[in-house]
């Protein structure tokens, strides 16, 4: 119908008795995602429903690496600098018992990096399984790749199962596909989700101008969609942090983006890009290692990260075989996901279960501040692997927001 637009609709409804006069407990909700054609009036009415969050369907794009170089297969004992920097080599944990989801371009499951690793694939793009781009393969191997000839490049090589959601294909991706993938990963038991993608704002403006909108209203509409989408993913993060009908919760790790330019004649920084900018996401910035061994913020890394990790000249698996080095916050995010997997094993050993609030507290509370690196750039600092059983995080615990209220929607057309 004329004037309608496709929206992602996230409904969060109580699954148990509704408490009168008070918020619902975080474990009493279930979520569904759908795509519906709504008029501006219907979208506004939907926003007034306390159990519903809506945002226009927006295109997604890969957080593209800023540099890449093919590399030979490691031929002897050694350790990647990123694995060393996060302290994974000294940790007694390997990620055993942790289930990690990688939401990216897919995976080359036959690569030697994943030998003996259970890989469950799900395609949300229509392209089919596999990884034509290679980005997802590189990220997955950084998280859980097996040692090759005694060389360690995977942060958590003891992870026994990867859930691989292909959300970026030959035609890019979309916010509705990503949300469906995140719920699939949650239902499949993921403790940690890792993603390195962002909203394609220029592509969105171009789409609407191609449909006949002048540039100014197209940009205004895109900004509105941008804002609504940050809200949408923040609400979904509430669901992911809360145990409920899915049986467990998940920590969401996302690359902060590579749009900053901290060197050159006119240096500038850009804030964290969505979806990493959404409340409840662990936004990851990238570090580089200087010639003297000092760690510093990579020149492309966006500001406002929750934590930072190695992201420059990262050696990992290349789709089709072999290895290559890539640079970007896309490479930093899987380091954080891998360290989170180590903390999952630590929590399982010490408490018998994984409380995501406590997992986040361990991850951020044990991060290391770096000399000369501002908190505005690095957040809590460089993530560090657990060194012993049940490592503490200074008592920090973050709580998920309350569940949604009840009430049947009156905005959807039947």
mmCIF file of C-alpha atoms in Angstrom:
data_model
loop_
_atom_site.group_PDB
_atom_site.id
_atom_site.type_symbol
_atom_site.label_atom_id
_atom_site.label_comp_id
_atom_site.label_asym_id
_atom_site.label_seq_id
_atom_site.Cartn_x
_atom_site.Cartn_y
_atom_site.Cartn_z
ATOM 1 C CA UNK A 1 0.000 0.000 0.000
ATOM 2 C CA UNK A 2 1.219 3.521 -0.803
ATOM 3 C CA UNK A 3 3.062 5.182 2.071
ATOM 4 C CA UNK A 4 3.959 1.935 3.817
ATOM 5 C CA UNK A 5 7.467 0.864 4.693
ATOM 6 C CA UNK A 6 8.940 -2.430 5.850
ATOM 7 C CA UNK A 7 9.687 -2.510 9.570
ATOM 8 C CA UNK A 8 11.397 -4.989 11.840
ATOM 9 C CA UNK A 9 8.980 -5.712 14.663
ATOM 10 C CA UNK A 10 10.356 -7.094 17.921
ATOM 11 C CA UNK A 11 7.677 -8.276 20.334
ATOM 12 C CA UNK A 12 8.675 -9.100 23.891
ATOM 13 C CA UNK A 13 5.804 -10.620 25.848
ATOM 14 C CA UNK A 14 5.444 -12.174 29.306
ATOM 15 C CA UNK A 15 5.433 -15.975 29.380
ATOM 16 C CA UNK A 16 4.215 -16.295 32.972
ATOM 17 C CA UNK A 17 1.781 -14.558 35.294
ATOM 18 C CA UNK A 18 1.795 -10.785 34.991
ATOM 19 C CA UNK A 19 2.585 -8.863 38.174
ATOM 20 C CA UNK A 20 0.164 -6.081 38.771
ATOM 21 C CA UNK A 21 1.648 -2.719 39.566
ATOM 22 C CA UNK A 22 5.264 -3.711 38.963
ATOM 23 C CA UNK A 23 7.789 -4.687 36.327
ATOM 24 C CA UNK A 24 8.101 -8.229 35.057
ATOM 25 C CA UNK A 25 11.074 -10.336 36.054
ATOM 26 C CA UNK A 26 13.755 -10.665 33.375
ATOM 27 C CA UNK A 27 13.174 -14.402 33.062
ATOM 28 C CA UNK A 28 9.455 -14.146 32.220
ATOM 29 C CA UNK A 29 9.587 -12.986 28.618
ATOM 30 C CA UNK A 30 9.779 -14.441 25.123
ATOM 31 C CA UNK A 31 10.680 -12.602 21.933
ATOM 32 C CA UNK A 32 9.589 -12.849 18.322
ATOM 33 C CA UNK A 33 10.895 -10.991 15.278
ATOM 34 C CA UNK A 34 8.856 -10.283 12.152
ATOM 35 C CA UNK A 35 8.948 -7.953 9.158
ATOM 36 C CA UNK A 36 5.762 -6.034 8.433
ATOM 37 C CA UNK A 37 4.660 -3.280 6.086
ATOM 38 C CA UNK A 38 3.445 -0.403 8.231
ATOM 39 C CA UNK A 39 2.306 3.115 7.555
ATOM 40 C CA UNK A 40 3.894 5.926 9.546
ATOM 41 C CA UNK A 41 0.722 6.063 11.642
ATOM 42 C CA UNK A 42 0.801 2.324 12.412
ATOM 43 C CA UNK A 43 4.525 2.480 13.258
ATOM 44 C CA UNK A 44 3.860 5.329 15.688
ATOM 45 C CA UNK A 45 1.062 3.334 17.317
ATOM 46 C CA UNK A 46 3.338 0.299 17.609
ATOM 47 C CA UNK A 47 5.910 2.398 19.450
ATOM 48 C CA UNK A 48 3.283 3.111 22.111
ATOM 49 C CA UNK A 49 2.946 -0.606 22.834
ATOM 50 C CA UNK A 50 5.235 -1.370 25.813
ATOM 51 C CA UNK A 51 5.902 -4.862 24.477
ATOM 52 C CA UNK A 52 6.916 -3.785 20.985
ATOM 53 C CA UNK A 53 9.944 -2.114 19.444
ATOM 54 C CA UNK A 54 9.982 -1.251 15.748
ATOM 55 C CA UNK A 55 12.549 0.089 13.309
ATOM 56 C CA UNK A 56 12.765 0.259 9.521
ATOM 57 C CA UNK A 57 14.501 -2.668 7.845
ATOM 58 C CA UNK A 58 18.004 -1.322 7.233
ATOM 59 C CA UNK A 59 20.849 -2.719 5.145
ATOM 60 C CA UNK A 60 23.925 -4.118 6.878
ATOM 61 C CA UNK A 61 27.488 -4.229 5.633
ATOM 62 C CA UNK A 62 30.696 -5.842 6.757
ATOM 63 C CA UNK A 63 33.065 -3.893 8.978
ATOM 64 C CA UNK A 64 35.700 -4.187 6.272
ATOM 65 C CA UNK A 65 39.303 -4.861 7.297
ATOM 66 C CA UNK A 66 41.561 -1.891 6.623
ATOM 67 C CA UNK A 67 44.501 -4.047 5.518
ATOM 68 C CA UNK A 68 45.102 -7.658 4.512
ATOM 69 C CA UNK A 69 48.041 -9.812 3.524
ATOM 70 C CA UNK A 70 48.209 -13.481 2.599
ATOM 71 C CA UNK A 71 50.500 -15.476 4.855
ATOM 72 C CA UNK A 72 51.929 -18.960 4.793
ATOM 73 C CA UNK A 73 50.718 -21.735 7.061
ATOM 74 C CA UNK A 74 52.560 -21.572 10.398
ATOM 75 C CA UNK A 75 55.422 -24.055 10.297
ATOM 76 C CA UNK A 76 56.467 -24.544 13.869
ATOM 77 C CA UNK A 77 55.728 -23.695 17.487
ATOM 78 C CA UNK A 78 54.763 -20.135 18.226
ATOM 79 C CA UNK A 79 52.001 -17.852 19.414
ATOM 80 C CA UNK A 80 50.120 -15.034 17.709
ATOM 81 C CA UNK A 81 50.703 -11.668 19.334
ATOM 82 C CA UNK A 82 47.013 -11.170 20.011
ATOM 83 C CA UNK A 83 46.716 -14.441 21.935
ATOM 84 C CA UNK A 84 49.747 -13.445 23.986
ATOM 85 C CA UNK A 85 48.477 -9.913 24.629
ATOM 86 C CA UNK A 86 45.191 -11.055 26.191
ATOM 87 C CA UNK A 87 46.986 -13.537 28.449
ATOM 88 C CA UNK A 88 45.337 -16.612 26.959
ATOM 89 C CA UNK A 89 48.548 -18.645 26.961
ATOM 90 C CA UNK A 90 48.936 -18.331 30.749
ATOM 91 C CA UNK A 91 45.282 -19.127 31.444
ATOM 92 C CA UNK A 92 44.385 -22.597 32.754
ATOM 93 C CA UNK A 93 41.216 -22.407 30.657
ATOM 94 C CA UNK A 94 40.732 -23.176 26.968
ATOM 95 C CA UNK A 95 37.019 -22.471 26.458
ATOM 96 C CA UNK A 96 35.828 -26.020 27.142
ATOM 97 C CA UNK A 97 32.074 -26.078 27.688
ATOM 98 C CA UNK A 98 31.548 -22.694 26.038
ATOM 99 C CA UNK A 99 29.335 -22.399 22.989
ATOM 100 C CA UNK A 100 30.125 -19.414 20.756
ATOM 101 C CA UNK A 101 28.062 -17.988 17.885
ATOM 102 C CA UNK A 102 29.740 -16.161 15.006
ATOM 103 C CA UNK A 103 27.374 -13.911 13.027
ATOM 104 C CA UNK A 104 29.276 -12.993 9.889
ATOM 105 C CA UNK A 105 29.864 -14.101 6.269
ATOM 106 C CA UNK A 106 29.767 -17.815 7.080
ATOM 107 C CA UNK A 107 32.632 -20.264 7.538
ATOM 108 C CA UNK A 108 34.863 -22.643 5.618
ATOM 109 C CA UNK A 109 34.128 -25.526 7.977
ATOM 110 C CA UNK A 110 36.606 -27.809 6.173
ATOM 111 C CA UNK A 111 39.593 -25.601 7.002
ATOM 112 C CA UNK A 112 42.188 -27.317 9.205
ATOM 113 C CA UNK A 113 41.630 -24.615 11.822
ATOM 114 C CA UNK A 114 38.322 -26.262 12.712
ATOM 115 C CA UNK A 115 39.434 -29.900 12.756
ATOM 116 C CA UNK A 116 37.510 -31.751 15.459
ATOM 117 C CA UNK A 117 35.284 -28.740 16.162
ATOM 118 C CA UNK A 118 31.510 -29.152 15.874
ATOM 119 C CA UNK A 119 30.264 -26.444 13.509
ATOM 120 C CA UNK A 120 26.533 -25.806 13.132
ATOM 121 C CA UNK A 121 25.717 -23.521 10.207
ATOM 122 C CA UNK A 122 22.568 -21.558 9.473
ATOM 123 C CA UNK A 123 22.146 -19.325 6.414
ATOM 124 C CA UNK A 124 20.079 -16.142 6.769
ATOM 125 C CA UNK A 125 21.045 -14.663 3.380
ATOM 126 C CA UNK A 126 19.783 -17.145 0.786
ATOM 127 C CA UNK A 127 23.319 -17.766 -0.485
ATOM 128 C CA UNK A 128 23.704 -21.130 1.229
ATOM 129 C CA UNK A 129 26.343 -22.326 3.678
ATOM 130 C CA UNK A 130 30.050 -21.649 3.257
ATOM 131 C CA UNK A 131 32.070 -18.439 3.165
ATOM 132 C CA UNK A 132 32.718 -16.756 -0.169
ATOM 133 C CA UNK A 133 34.210 -13.665 1.460
ATOM 134 C CA UNK A 134 36.470 -15.302 4.044
ATOM 135 C CA UNK A 135 35.852 -12.743 6.783
ATOM 136 C CA UNK A 136 33.763 -15.079 8.932
ATOM 137 C CA UNK A 137 36.343 -17.860 8.626
ATOM 138 C CA UNK A 138 39.104 -15.536 9.831
ATOM 139 C CA UNK A 139 37.030 -14.339 12.807
ATOM 140 C CA UNK A 140 35.883 -17.840 13.800
ATOM 141 C CA UNK A 141 39.450 -19.161 13.766
ATOM 142 C CA UNK A 142 40.636 -16.265 15.939
ATOM 143 C CA UNK A 143 38.048 -17.312 18.499
ATOM 144 C CA UNK A 144 38.507 -21.082 18.488
ATOM 145 C CA UNK A 145 40.994 -22.162 15.824
ATOM 146 C CA UNK A 146 43.022 -25.283 16.615
ATOM 147 C CA UNK A 147 46.796 -25.032 16.826
ATOM 148 C CA UNK A 148 48.623 -25.750 13.573
ATOM 149 C CA UNK A 149 52.058 -27.395 13.874
ATOM 150 C CA UNK A 150 52.307 -26.105 17.438
ATOM 151 C CA UNK A 151 51.394 -22.526 16.479
ATOM 152 C CA UNK A 152 48.543 -20.983 18.502
ATOM 153 C CA UNK A 153 46.424 -18.243 16.979
ATOM 154 C CA UNK A 154 43.030 -19.171 18.479
ATOM 155 C CA UNK A 155 42.210 -17.519 21.794
ATOM 156 C CA UNK A 156 39.965 -20.355 23.022
ATOM 157 C CA UNK A 157 40.960 -23.540 21.158
ATOM 158 C CA UNK A 158 39.085 -25.700 23.667
ATOM 159 C CA UNK A 159 35.672 -24.469 22.478
ATOM 160 C CA UNK A 160 33.871 -27.577 21.290
ATOM 161 C CA UNK A 161 31.022 -26.071 19.276
ATOM 162 C CA UNK A 162 30.631 -23.035 17.037
ATOM 163 C CA UNK A 163 27.246 -21.760 15.897
ATOM 164 C CA UNK A 164 27.784 -19.984 12.587
ATOM 165 C CA UNK A 165 25.023 -17.686 11.346
ATOM 166 C CA UNK A 166 25.589 -16.369 7.839
ATOM 167 C CA UNK A 167 24.057 -12.895 7.939
ATOM 168 C CA UNK A 168 26.138 -11.227 5.222
ATOM 169 C CA UNK A 169 26.044 -12.622 1.693
ATOM 170 C CA UNK A 170 26.579 -11.512 -1.883
ATOM 171 C CA UNK A 171 23.837 -8.888 -1.512
ATOM 172 C CA UNK A 172 24.949 -7.710 1.922
ATOM 173 C CA UNK A 173 22.622 -8.185 4.871
ATOM 174 C CA UNK A 174 19.730 -6.641 6.741
ATOM 175 C CA UNK A 175 18.761 -5.861 10.306
ATOM 176 C CA UNK A 176 15.884 -8.339 10.317
ATOM 177 C CA UNK A 177 18.203 -11.195 9.275
ATOM 178 C CA UNK A 178 20.659 -10.275 12.021
ATOM 179 C CA UNK A 179 17.942 -10.219 14.672
ATOM 180 C CA UNK A 180 16.581 -13.591 13.570
ATOM 181 C CA UNK A 181 20.119 -14.967 13.663
ATOM 182 C CA UNK A 182 20.671 -13.670 17.180
ATOM 183 C CA UNK A 183 17.487 -15.328 18.440
ATOM 184 C CA UNK A 184 18.492 -18.563 16.668
ATOM 185 C CA UNK A 185 21.874 -18.450 18.400
ATOM 186 C CA UNK A 186 20.197 -17.863 21.764
ATOM 187 C CA UNK A 187 17.762 -20.736 21.233
ATOM 188 C CA UNK A 188 20.726 -22.917 20.218
ATOM 189 C CA UNK A 189 22.447 -22.308 23.527
ATOM 190 C CA UNK A 190 25.151 -19.755 22.712
ATOM 191 C CA UNK A 191 26.918 -18.251 25.703
ATOM 192 C CA UNK A 192 28.705 -15.652 23.574
ATOM 193 C CA UNK A 193 27.852 -14.022 20.226
ATOM 194 C CA UNK A 194 30.457 -12.292 18.067
ATOM 195 C CA UNK A 195 29.713 -9.977 15.151
ATOM 196 C CA UNK A 196 31.685 -7.558 12.994
ATOM 197 C CA UNK A 197 29.146 -5.653 10.928
ATOM 198 C CA UNK A 198 27.480 -2.272 10.792
ATOM 199 C CA UNK A 199 24.598 -0.305 9.329
ATOM 200 C CA UNK A 200 25.035 0.788 5.721
ATOM 201 C CA UNK A 201 23.943 4.405 6.221
ATOM 202 C CA UNK A 202 25.104 5.687 2.794
ATOM 203 C CA UNK A 203 23.462 2.693 1.143
ATOM 204 C CA UNK A 204 20.203 3.452 2.928
ATOM 205 C CA UNK A 205 20.187 7.090 1.811
ATOM 206 C CA UNK A 206 21.003 5.980 -1.743
ATOM 207 C CA UNK A 207 18.151 3.489 -1.726
ATOM 208 C CA UNK A 208 15.610 6.157 -0.863
ATOM 209 C CA UNK A 209 16.985 8.704 -3.301
ATOM 210 C CA UNK A 210 16.814 6.035 -6.007
ATOM 211 C CA UNK A 211 13.137 5.661 -5.115
ATOM 212 C CA UNK A 212 12.619 9.368 -5.781
ATOM 213 C CA UNK A 213 13.098 11.055 -2.416
ATOM 214 C CA UNK A 214 15.181 14.247 -2.413
ATOM 215 C CA UNK A 215 18.465 13.947 -0.546
ATOM 216 C CA UNK A 216 17.385 15.946 2.539
ATOM 217 C CA UNK A 217 14.266 13.935 3.450
ATOM 218 C CA UNK A 218 16.086 10.716 2.535
ATOM 219 C CA UNK A 219 18.862 11.602 4.967
ATOM 220 C CA UNK A 220 16.361 12.612 7.645
ATOM 221 C CA UNK A 221 14.483 9.344 7.263
ATOM 222 C CA UNK A 222 17.751 7.399 7.426
ATOM 223 C CA UNK A 223 18.735 9.179 10.645
ATOM 224 C CA UNK A 224 15.370 8.323 12.179
ATOM 225 C CA UNK A 225 15.833 4.692 11.168
ATOM 226 C CA UNK A 226 19.357 4.742 12.570
ATOM 227 C CA UNK A 227 18.088 5.936 15.937
ATOM 228 C CA UNK A 228 15.215 3.429 16.020
ATOM 229 C CA UNK A 229 17.582 0.593 15.149
ATOM 230 C CA UNK A 230 19.905 1.397 18.047
ATOM 231 C CA UNK A 231 16.846 1.175 20.312
ATOM 232 C CA UNK A 232 15.729 -2.062 18.659
ATOM 233 C CA UNK A 233 19.011 -3.869 19.220
ATOM 234 C CA UNK A 234 19.226 -2.504 22.748
ATOM 235 C CA UNK A 235 15.849 -4.071 23.513
ATOM 236 C CA UNK A 236 16.948 -7.354 21.994
ATOM 237 C CA UNK A 237 20.093 -7.222 24.132
ATOM 238 C CA UNK A 238 17.815 -7.073 27.192
ATOM 239 C CA UNK A 239 16.241 -10.334 26.071
ATOM 240 C CA UNK A 240 19.603 -11.939 25.370
ATOM 241 C CA UNK A 241 20.909 -11.059 28.828
ATOM 242 C CA UNK A 242 17.861 -12.484 30.580
ATOM 243 C CA UNK A 243 17.367 -16.180 31.218
ATOM 244 C CA UNK A 244 13.884 -17.303 30.293
ATOM 245 C CA UNK A 245 12.158 -19.822 28.031
ATOM 246 C CA UNK A 246 15.360 -20.215 26.009
ATOM 247 C CA UNK A 247 17.106 -21.684 29.054
ATOM 248 C CA UNK A 248 20.161 -19.412 29.123
ATOM 249 C CA UNK A 249 21.390 -15.949 28.236
ATOM 250 C CA UNK A 250 24.175 -14.696 25.969
ATOM 251 C CA UNK A 251 26.801 -11.975 25.907
ATOM 252 C CA UNK A 252 26.915 -9.991 22.649
ATOM 253 C CA UNK A 253 30.310 -8.795 21.380
ATOM 254 C CA UNK A 254 30.501 -6.432 18.389
ATOM 255 C CA UNK A 255 33.172 -4.521 16.477
ATOM 256 C CA UNK A 256 33.069 -0.767 17.123
ATOM 257 C CA UNK A 257 33.891 0.196 13.509
ATOM 258 C CA UNK A 258 36.869 1.392 11.475
ATOM 259 C CA UNK A 259 35.753 4.872 10.435
ATOM 260 C CA UNK A 260 38.151 6.943 12.573
ATOM 261 C CA UNK A 261 41.336 8.455 11.172
ATOM 262 C CA UNK A 262 43.633 9.360 14.033
ATOM 263 C CA UNK A 263 46.655 10.243 11.919
ATOM 264 C CA UNK A 264 47.238 12.491 8.923
ATOM 265 C CA UNK A 265 46.793 16.180 8.323
ATOM 266 C CA UNK A 266 43.222 16.279 9.647
ATOM 267 C CA UNK A 267 42.806 13.568 12.277
ATOM 268 C CA UNK A 268 39.333 12.760 13.580
ATOM 269 C CA UNK A 269 37.474 10.104 15.536
ATOM 270 C CA UNK A 270 34.023 8.642 15.038
ATOM 271 C CA UNK A 271 31.893 7.132 17.776
ATOM 272 C CA UNK A 272 30.948 3.467 17.972
ATOM 273 C CA UNK A 273 28.821 2.362 15.022
ATOM 274 C CA UNK A 274 25.538 0.444 15.395
ATOM 275 C CA UNK A 275 24.711 -2.235 16.273
ATOM 276 C CA UNK A 276 27.698 -2.129 18.645
ATOM 277 C CA UNK A 277 26.483 1.290 19.860
ATOM 278 C CA UNK A 278 23.283 -0.257 21.229
ATOM 279 C CA UNK A 279 22.900 -0.556 24.987
ATOM 280 C CA UNK A 280 23.843 -4.018 26.214
ATOM 281 C CA UNK A 281 26.412 -4.739 23.489
ATOM 282 C CA UNK A 282 30.117 -5.077 24.269
ATOM 283 C CA UNK A 283 31.644 -2.674 21.741
ATOM 284 C CA UNK A 284 35.226 -3.580 20.873
ATOM 285 C CA UNK A 285 37.993 -1.223 19.785
ATOM 286 C CA UNK A 286 41.282 -2.286 18.195
ATOM 287 C CA UNK A 287 44.859 -2.088 19.478
ATOM 288 C CA UNK A 288 48.082 -2.144 17.549
ATOM 289 C CA UNK A 289 51.535 -3.094 18.809
ATOM 290 C CA UNK A 290 54.282 -0.505 18.337
ATOM 291 C CA UNK A 291 57.855 -1.409 17.426
ATOM 292 C CA UNK A 292 58.848 -1.103 21.095
ATOM 293 C CA UNK A 293 56.088 -3.523 22.121
ATOM 294 C CA UNK A 294 53.778 -0.882 23.576
ATOM 295 C CA UNK A 295 50.070 -1.225 22.864
ATOM 296 C CA UNK A 296 48.114 1.743 21.537
ATOM 297 C CA UNK A 297 44.793 2.465 19.899
ATOM 298 C CA UNK A 298 44.768 1.619 16.205
ATOM 299 C CA UNK A 299 44.417 4.735 14.025
ATOM 300 C CA UNK A 300 41.140 3.506 12.493
ATOM 301 C CA UNK A 301 39.451 2.349 15.716
ATOM 302 C CA UNK A 302 36.243 4.170 16.641
ATOM 303 C CA UNK A 303 35.967 5.909 20.004
ATOM 304 C CA UNK A 304 33.702 4.939 22.891
ATOM 305 C CA UNK A 305 34.449 1.203 23.015
ATOM 306 C CA UNK A 306 33.523 -0.901 26.040
ATOM 307 C CA UNK A 307 36.846 -2.752 25.882
ATOM 308 C CA UNK A 308 39.756 -3.147 23.450
ATOM 309 C CA UNK A 309 41.750 -6.052 22.034
ATOM 310 C CA UNK A 310 44.435 -6.716 19.399
ATOM 311 C CA UNK A 311 43.228 -5.796 15.914
ATOM 312 C CA UNK A 312 46.228 -5.075 13.698
ATOM 313 C CA UNK A 313 48.112 -7.686 11.636
ATOM 314 C CA UNK A 314 46.088 -10.554 13.057
ATOM 315 C CA UNK A 315 47.028 -13.960 11.617
ATOM 316 C CA UNK A 316 44.138 -16.396 11.201
ATOM 317 C CA UNK A 317 42.522 -18.814 8.758
ATOM 318 C CA UNK A 318 41.843 -17.995 5.116
ATOM 319 C CA UNK A 319 38.753 -19.507 3.471
ATOM 320 C CA UNK A 320 39.858 -22.127 0.967
ATOM 321 C CA UNK A 321 42.973 -23.010 2.951
ATOM 322 C CA UNK A 322 46.036 -21.347 4.353
ATOM 323 C CA UNK A 323 46.266 -18.236 6.481
ATOM 324 C CA UNK A 324 46.288 -14.457 6.132
ATOM 325 C CA UNK A 325 46.662 -11.379 8.266
ATOM 326 C CA UNK A 326 43.883 -8.799 8.566
ATOM 327 C CA UNK A 327 43.518 -5.539 10.479
ATOM 328 C CA UNK A 328 40.367 -3.949 11.858
ATOM 329 C CA UNK A 329 38.026 -3.857 14.823
ATOM 330 C CA UNK A 330 36.564 -6.941 13.119
ATOM 331 C CA UNK A 331 39.726 -8.726 14.203
ATOM 332 C CA UNK A 332 39.578 -7.314 17.736
ATOM 333 C CA UNK A 333 35.995 -8.452 18.412
ATOM 334 C CA UNK A 334 36.760 -12.202 18.080
ATOM 335 C CA UNK A 335 39.649 -11.812 20.536
ATOM 336 C CA UNK A 336 37.115 -10.521 23.064
ATOM 337 C CA UNK A 337 34.664 -13.303 22.210
ATOM 338 C CA UNK A 338 37.457 -15.827 22.738
ATOM 339 C CA UNK A 339 38.410 -14.337 26.109
ATOM 340 C CA UNK A 340 34.704 -14.370 27.061
ATOM 341 C CA UNK A 341 34.660 -18.097 26.220
ATOM 342 C CA UNK A 342 37.558 -18.616 28.635
ATOM 343 C CA UNK A 343 35.585 -16.788 31.317
ATOM 344 C CA UNK A 344 32.568 -18.996 30.537
ATOM 345 C CA UNK A 345 34.650 -22.078 31.334
ATOM 346 C CA UNK A 346 35.896 -20.398 34.515
ATOM 347 C CA UNK A 347 32.343 -19.666 35.655
ATOM 348 C CA UNK A 348 31.180 -23.174 34.815
ATOM 349 C CA UNK A 349 34.023 -24.560 36.921
ATOM 350 C CA UNK A 350 33.392 -22.271 39.880
ATOM 351 C CA UNK A 351 29.609 -21.887 39.934
ATOM 352 C CA UNK A 352 28.249 -24.627 37.659
ATOM 353 C CA UNK A 353 26.390 -22.177 35.437
ATOM 354 C CA UNK A 354 26.868 -18.988 33.434
ATOM 355 C CA UNK A 355 25.290 -15.777 34.679
ATOM 356 C CA UNK A 356 25.731 -13.287 31.841
ATOM 357 C CA UNK A 357 25.767 -10.302 34.192
ATOM 358 C CA UNK A 358 28.619 -11.927 36.069
ATOM 359 C CA UNK A 359 30.332 -12.881 32.804
ATOM 360 C CA UNK A 360 30.269 -9.241 31.710
ATOM 361 C CA UNK A 361 31.550 -8.200 35.120
ATOM 362 C CA UNK A 362 34.465 -10.627 34.886
ATOM 363 C CA UNK A 363 35.288 -9.533 31.345
ATOM 364 C CA UNK A 364 35.275 -5.793 32.002
ATOM 365 C CA UNK A 365 36.368 -5.853 35.640
ATOM 366 C CA UNK A 366 39.538 -7.762 34.826
ATOM 367 C CA UNK A 367 40.422 -5.664 31.796
ATOM 368 C CA UNK A 368 43.731 -3.847 32.000
ATOM 369 C CA UNK A 369 44.162 -0.102 31.677
ATOM 370 C CA UNK A 370 46.926 0.775 29.246
ATOM 371 C CA UNK A 371 49.460 3.589 29.777
ATOM 372 C CA UNK A 372 48.773 6.539 27.545
ATOM 373 C CA UNK A 373 45.463 5.139 26.257
ATOM 374 C CA UNK A 374 42.407 7.210 27.169
ATOM 375 C CA UNK A 375 39.324 5.573 28.637
ATOM 376 C CA UNK A 376 37.282 7.405 25.991
ATOM 377 C CA UNK A 377 39.007 5.194 23.437
ATOM 378 C CA UNK A 378 39.574 1.965 25.361
ATOM 379 C CA UNK A 379 36.716 1.817 27.848
ATOM 380 C CA UNK A 380 37.636 -0.616 30.633
ATOM 381 C CA UNK A 381 40.855 -1.474 28.778
ATOM 382 C CA UNK A 382 42.489 -4.559 27.280
ATOM 383 C CA UNK A 383 40.542 -7.742 27.989
ATOM 384 C CA UNK A 384 42.462 -10.359 29.939
ATOM 385 C CA UNK A 385 41.982 -14.102 30.231
ATOM 386 C CA UNK A 386 41.163 -15.623 33.631
ATOM 387 C CA UNK A 387 44.237 -16.762 35.504
ATOM 388 C CA UNK A 388 42.567 -18.952 38.061
ATOM 389 C CA UNK A 389 39.289 -20.446 39.176
ATOM 390 C CA UNK A 390 36.441 -17.954 39.585
ATOM 391 C CA UNK A 391 38.468 -14.754 39.105
ATOM 392 C CA UNK A 392 36.870 -11.711 40.694
ATOM 393 C CA UNK A 393 35.685 -8.523 39.015
ATOM 394 C CA UNK A 394 35.588 -6.161 41.971
ATOM 395 C CA UNK A 395 31.992 -7.008 42.762
ATOM 396 C CA UNK A 396 30.629 -5.351 39.620
ATOM 397 C CA UNK A 397 27.344 -6.816 38.483
ATOM 398 C CA UNK A 398 25.098 -5.428 35.758
ATOM 399 C CA UNK A 399 21.408 -6.227 35.694
ATOM 400 C CA UNK A 400 19.155 -6.706 32.691
ATOM 401 C CA UNK A 401 16.270 -4.289 32.340
ATOM 402 C CA UNK A 402 12.731 -5.308 33.284
ATOM 403 C CA UNK A 403 10.630 -7.344 30.924
ATOM 404 C CA UNK A 404 7.877 -5.887 28.787
ATOM 405 C CA UNK A 405 4.380 -5.298 29.997
ATOM 406 C CA UNK A 406 1.347 -7.263 28.817
ATOM 407 C CA UNK A 407 -1.397 -6.241 26.457
ATOM 408 C CA UNK A 408 -2.480 -7.220 22.973
ATOM 409 C CA UNK A 409 -1.242 -4.959 20.193
ATOM 410 C CA UNK A 410 -3.809 -2.758 18.491
ATOM 411 C CA UNK A 411 -1.519 -1.415 15.776
ATOM 412 C CA UNK A 412 -1.087 -4.462 13.543
ATOM 413 C CA UNK A 413 -3.408 -4.894 10.570
ATOM 414 C CA UNK A 414 -5.180 -8.230 10.569
#
